[in-house]
Amino acid sequence: MDRIGENMYSWAKDLFPINRSITGPGVRETLDYLSRLIPDLRILSIPTGTKVFDWVVPDEWSVRDAYIADEKGERIIDFKKNNLHLVGYSEAIDIWLELDELEPFLYSIPTQPDAIPYITSYYKKRWGFCISHNERQALPVGRYHVFIDSDLKPGVLNYGEVVLPGHESNEVLLSTYICHPSLANNELSGPVVTTALVQWLKGLKNRRYTYRICFIPETIGSLVYLSCNAKHMKEKTIAGFILTCVGDNRTYSLMPSRKGGTLADRVANYVLDTEVKEYVQYSFLDRGSDERQYCSPLIDLPVVSVMRTKYGKYPEYHTSLDNMELISPEGLFGGFSVNQKCIIVLEHNYKYIVTLIGEPKMDKRGLRSSLGATKKLDKSVKEMMDFYMYCDGETDLLQISQITGINFFRCAEIADNFSEMGLVERTGR
Amino acid sequence: MDRIGENMYSWAKDLFPINRSITGPGVRETLDYLSRLIPDLRILSIPTGTKVFDWVVPDEWSVRDAYIADEKGERIIDFKKNNLHLVGYSEAIDIWLELDELEPFLYSIPTQPDAIPYITSYYKKRWGFCISHNERQALPVGRYHVFIDSDLKPGVLNYGEVVLPGHESNEVLLSTYICHPSLANNELSGPVVTTALVQWLKGLKNRRYTYRICFIPETIGSLVYLSCNAKHMKEKTIAGFILTCVGDNRTYSLMPSRKGGTLADRVANYVLDTEVKEYVQYSFLDRGSDERQYCSPLIDLPVVSVMRTKYGKYPEYHTSLDNMELISPEGLFGGFSVNQKCIIVLEHNYKYIVTLIGEPKMDKRGLRSSLGATKKLDKSVKEMMDFYMYCDGETDLLQISQITGINFFRCAEIADNFSEMGLVERTGR
Amino acid sequence: MDRIGENMYSWAKDLFPINRSITGPGVRETLDYLSRLIPDLRILSIPTGTKVFDWVVPDEWSVRDAYIADEKGERIIDFKKNNLHLVGYSEAIDIWLELDELEPFLYSIPTQPDAIPYITSYYKKRWGFCISHNERQALPVGRYHVFIDSDLKPGVLNYGEVVLPGHESNEVLLSTYICHPSLANNELSGPVVTTALVQWLKGLKNRRYTYRICFIPETIGSLVYLSCNAKHMKEKTIAGFILTCVGDNRTYSLMPSRKGGTLADRVANYVLDTEVKEYVQYSFLDRGSDERQYCSPLIDLPVVSVMRTKYGKYPEYHTSLDNMELISPEGLFGGFSVNQKCIIVLEHNYKYIVTLIGEPKMDKRGLRSSLGATKKLDKSVKEMMDFYMYCDGETDLLQISQITGINFFRCAEIADNFSEMGLVERTGR
């Protein structure tokens, strides 16, 4: 695992306390932190009120303080202790209420009495506090001072972008979101794993594809991003991965693209089948992240998510229990590894065509015994000959791997050897 | 069931005694009766001797009287009691025969000793009588007077046609046959269910498709009909249904088209799968009605039969036991309903394409809570979003229903709502 | 079985003792023998040193004598007793060696102590002797006289070819190999079964396809053959069969083409499914004969092998136990029959299209009772009508046979009858 898992975990620890939302200073602070890890990360902004398809970029939100205090002035619920206490996008208020008047503004989960829920109201003005059900039930009758010092006013929506050029102008998309406050698996795991992937990609020799990586707020951010780049992305994207819920250490999961069967799906299934073996294959009907935008009919990108435990499928999801103890260096490294493997497979997944009719003469190249008619070929020679037989210019390495049962990376190795010997040639994508 | 089942049953009762055949006064009497229920039914005719593909329209047949009497003049077998007694298209005769001379002209079913069989000889001159096996065995030795007062002479073959225009010139074919004498499930159920469908179709608001409905004698009638309309039908027919054996109350059955998978097959399977659940899926190799002509290779129309118990698959088939007790208002209404549902599905089975990239903003339209990040969408909102995701201009509502598991009619409802909101648009067929 | 099985067995018996290899007098002697059975067999040659794709035609090899003698001059291992004793393509030598010096030049099979292995070294100069493991272990310590009187010098590679023209210029390929010394199933069965097929094909009336038959040394021979004929064969070959391992009487086996599903595959599967029922379906990954060349990507011919027990899959394979007792007249006749059936199916596998809309009137042609409305059609009439329904100009007889369940040859018979009556017409391939 070398240092990568530890690094990712420590980045997540640094970022965890920040009060992120779809706009505001928490997003900028997060992007600033990431730009120290990815020096060429461009931080972009789009103003409040901009129409993006069916949506409009909302006001920018910032919070200085927020609490509920009792009659003695003691803060019973304090945003500064846990930013989940405040409903996201709460407007300012300063009011005294009786407990029964306060109740409609409190959110808790009776079935998870220790957890603070995560609630937002981006597009309707509201205020509210989230609280554990135990705390809620212990609130004595009385008067409470509700105080929120927040702003909701025209500003910008920020996002980060980095494009790493490759030999080919065809692109691989990596997209993750930076709008969740103190939540760990969903969603600091995505940004830190993506950051580690970018660092690795920058060092990748002979990068084949161009990589487009974006750090955006979920939903409105992917819509903003599409509104700026849809035509280009539709033309160039050959595969894409949404990085979300890649930090716990329980299982692996795959969210397919809208109709399945794209290159991204094939690669993801191959990597999970061979590297992980047991994982949960979801249906697109289970979708819930930015594939809702990237895979929507008019854009329909080949985008999947290779996750650890999927959002909505673990009990801590969208509560204060999705914290730094839920994720781990090992969990993050697992999430990193499967997505990295997908990229490596993509980079090597060429089609080859043989250069001559018939089998190559293997013994003259030292690849086979010159003693004929023995009963069985070496496994290694057998793999080479099987590989060769499907280099027909139409079958890509992933498909050859599936037809022959030869591991993909072994196929890629044979392909390299055979290319050097002039026995096969790469064909167009 | 309202009144429709009772109406159909009473029409069948009125029509039951008529001596129908492929030509002759019984056919005309039947068409006259139906034209009182369908005022715009056109009654057409084609003369004896007309060549239709490999066939020739035969002489017209009419019968005034037919019986076998004993030496005392008592009518032992009397066409006037049951028109099945006379072999269809029997020529005239007036002769005295000994019992053993008579035997070769008698038809009975030893394994169904109470049943009079239904026998015809349209294309070879013959005469004969059908009789229950019990009666036959009770015939005493002696002389018998065989008397048939019938005509076989040039005339016409009649059939009825009504075309109900729709917004589209594309057509749905409904075809049924009117050539069976006193037989109930096969075949008065077809004409009466078709009549009820026509009455319903005439009242259908905003009819999408044009409906071509024909009441014809089986085989020669469909060939005649094709000889007049093949080119047009091949060009326009998007689905067709042969109405036969739709009156008993035992099971449901489907005869597919020649190669299956047409729109008619898909619709029929959907309706039977969802409305009836258990039914018998036959193979085209089991065919036996006018799909033999409509689905033949050079014309190959997308025609199926959605039946109750299929011809040839119930013991009473083609005997006097296929009578008014075999069918019922409930049985007929079941046959009516499944065919009606198929038409309703067809009428709504459009393809839609979304009008914008990304998801629509549901809360601003009051379709979703403005409170974000709760764990699960309402079933209704989830259905809307799932539906939306497959409006790609290529996938029809039936396919969306199958992919998403959302009931077809719910899909149609969402499609209407979304169309009104301008979120989706219909695309060409 | 008539005389064919016996004939093939006696030819194999005559040919068995000859010292065949990929070149040399044994090949010529074999081709001479075959040309007495196939008078128009052309014997061709290509000189040593000719480049064929990635290969080069090697020197010609001939052997006059070869033995290992003990100190008393007694021949302990004698090529004249069994030509398998000498490693194929052994160079000349005349030397005295101690037993331990001799050991590296001896080949035996510890797990099959009675069998002499079959070893060759076509492309690297070597010498060696093959010996049963029992004999080897009984060799006393001492000095041995190793003597090989052989030539390895420029000459030719020979092969035989016969082309039988048909109505169509499209070709069926039969290919077998003549390079194995005294080995029976693999490979004298191939040449003798092929010879019997050629004799039968020459007498075949109205031969539809052109038959290209070649008797070649394995691998280098098929490469030579392709180097002369690839373009023509790629254009014309509609199906091909490699005749190998067609002489034992244990099982039947099929080696498919590279990607499967070709006409050759469909025909072979049909014949084996219906005539043999139980057989071993191999994968192309199990390939091992000239499909390695014929099916290689740039040529990719539709070539399969319909075998008895496959090479490499029986214990006697490539040893002296693959002798005349392993094969039999019955075994050879079985191999002959399945390949002959494949050819017969190919010859009859046309597509037909009906000439009219609707069903033909069967009774006027005496093909059906004129008495209508009886419960069931005769099996024979039912088959005719079912066959007719799929004569759509796109579905070949093999596919009609599969859809309808009617035996292929019955389909062909109906097709002939219907063609004569003008009800159907053949369409292009």
PDB file of C-alpha atoms in Angstrom, chain C residues 168 170-172 208-209 236-241 254 257 259-271 301-304 306 342-343 345-351 396-399 402 408 429:
ATOM      1  CA  GLU C 168     -21.012 -22.655 -58.526  1.00  0.00           C
ATOM      2  CA  ASN C 170     -17.900 -21.087 -54.553  1.00  0.00           C
ATOM      3  CA  GLU C 171     -15.702 -23.675 -52.963  1.00  0.00           C
ATOM      4  CA  VAL C 172     -15.673 -26.243 -50.220  1.00  0.00           C
ATOM      5  CA  ARG C 208     -23.276 -27.665 -56.715  1.00  0.00           C
ATOM      6  CA  TYR C 209     -20.047 -26.408 -55.198  1.00  0.00           C
ATOM      7  CA  LYS C 236     -14.467 -18.396 -52.671  1.00  0.00           C
ATOM      8  CA  THR C 237     -14.455 -20.690 -49.639  1.00  0.00           C
ATOM      9  CA  ILE C 238     -17.903 -21.023 -48.104  1.00  0.00           C
ATOM     10  CA  ALA C 239     -16.952 -23.934 -45.832  1.00  0.00           C
ATOM     11  CA  GLY C 240     -13.969 -26.131 -45.186  1.00  0.00           C
ATOM     12  CA  PHE C 241     -13.139 -29.330 -43.359  1.00  0.00           C
ATOM     13  CA  LEU C 254     -15.868 -31.029 -33.403  1.00  0.00           C
ATOM     14  CA  SER C 257     -13.744 -22.229 -36.530  1.00  0.00           C
ATOM     15  CA  LYS C 259     -15.144 -17.339 -33.895  1.00  0.00           C
ATOM     16  CA  GLY C 260     -17.703 -20.073 -34.581  1.00  0.00           C
ATOM     17  CA  GLY C 261     -21.099 -19.680 -36.215  1.00  0.00           C
ATOM     18  CA  THR C 262     -19.894 -19.997 -39.815  1.00  0.00           C
ATOM     19  CA  LEU C 263     -21.742 -22.127 -42.334  1.00  0.00           C
ATOM     20  CA  ALA C 264     -19.181 -24.893 -41.719  1.00  0.00           C
ATOM     21  CA  ASP C 265     -19.863 -24.757 -37.992  1.00  0.00           C
ATOM     22  CA  ARG C 266     -23.621 -24.758 -38.461  1.00  0.00           C
ATOM     23  CA  VAL C 267     -23.505 -27.706 -40.841  1.00  0.00           C
ATOM     24  CA  ALA C 268     -21.138 -29.702 -38.637  1.00  0.00           C
ATOM     25  CA  ASN C 269     -23.206 -29.089 -35.516  1.00  0.00           C
ATOM     26  CA  TYR C 270     -26.377 -30.046 -37.327  1.00  0.00           C
ATOM     27  CA  VAL C 271     -24.938 -33.307 -38.629  1.00  0.00           C
ATOM     28  CA  LEU C 301     -11.603 -19.197 -43.420  1.00  0.00           C
ATOM     29  CA  PRO C 302     -14.799 -20.933 -42.264  1.00  0.00           C
ATOM     30  CA  VAL C 303     -12.989 -24.188 -41.543  1.00  0.00           C
ATOM     31  CA  VAL C 304     -13.784 -26.844 -38.936  1.00  0.00           C
ATOM     32  CA  VAL C 306     -15.336 -33.122 -37.712  1.00  0.00           C
ATOM     33  CA  CYS C 342     -21.834 -32.362 -43.952  1.00  0.00           C
ATOM     34  CA  ILE C 343     -21.179 -32.089 -47.672  1.00  0.00           C
ATOM     35  CA  VAL C 345     -26.196 -30.811 -46.245  1.00  0.00           C
ATOM     36  CA  LEU C 346     -24.075 -28.064 -47.797  1.00  0.00           C
ATOM     37  CA  GLU C 347     -25.097 -29.120 -51.290  1.00  0.00           C
ATOM     38  CA  HIS C 348     -28.787 -28.843 -50.382  1.00  0.00           C
ATOM     39  CA  ASN C 349     -28.651 -25.844 -48.099  1.00  0.00           C
ATOM     40  CA  TYR C 350     -30.351 -23.275 -50.307  1.00  0.00           C
ATOM     41  CA  LYS C 351     -32.630 -20.428 -49.398  1.00  0.00           C
ATOM     42  CA  ASP C 396     -31.705 -21.270 -45.230  1.00  0.00           C
ATOM     43  CA  LEU C 397     -32.801 -24.888 -45.025  1.00  0.00           C
ATOM     44  CA  LEU C 398     -30.619 -25.498 -41.987  1.00  0.00           C
ATOM     45  CA  GLN C 399     -32.316 -22.663 -40.153  1.00  0.00           C
ATOM     46  CA  GLN C 402     -33.985 -25.761 -36.659  1.00  0.00           C
ATOM     47  CA  PHE C 408     -32.992 -31.219 -42.920  1.00  0.00           C
ATOM     48  CA  ARG C 429     -26.609 -18.082 -51.588  1.00  0.00           C
TER      49      ARG C 429
END
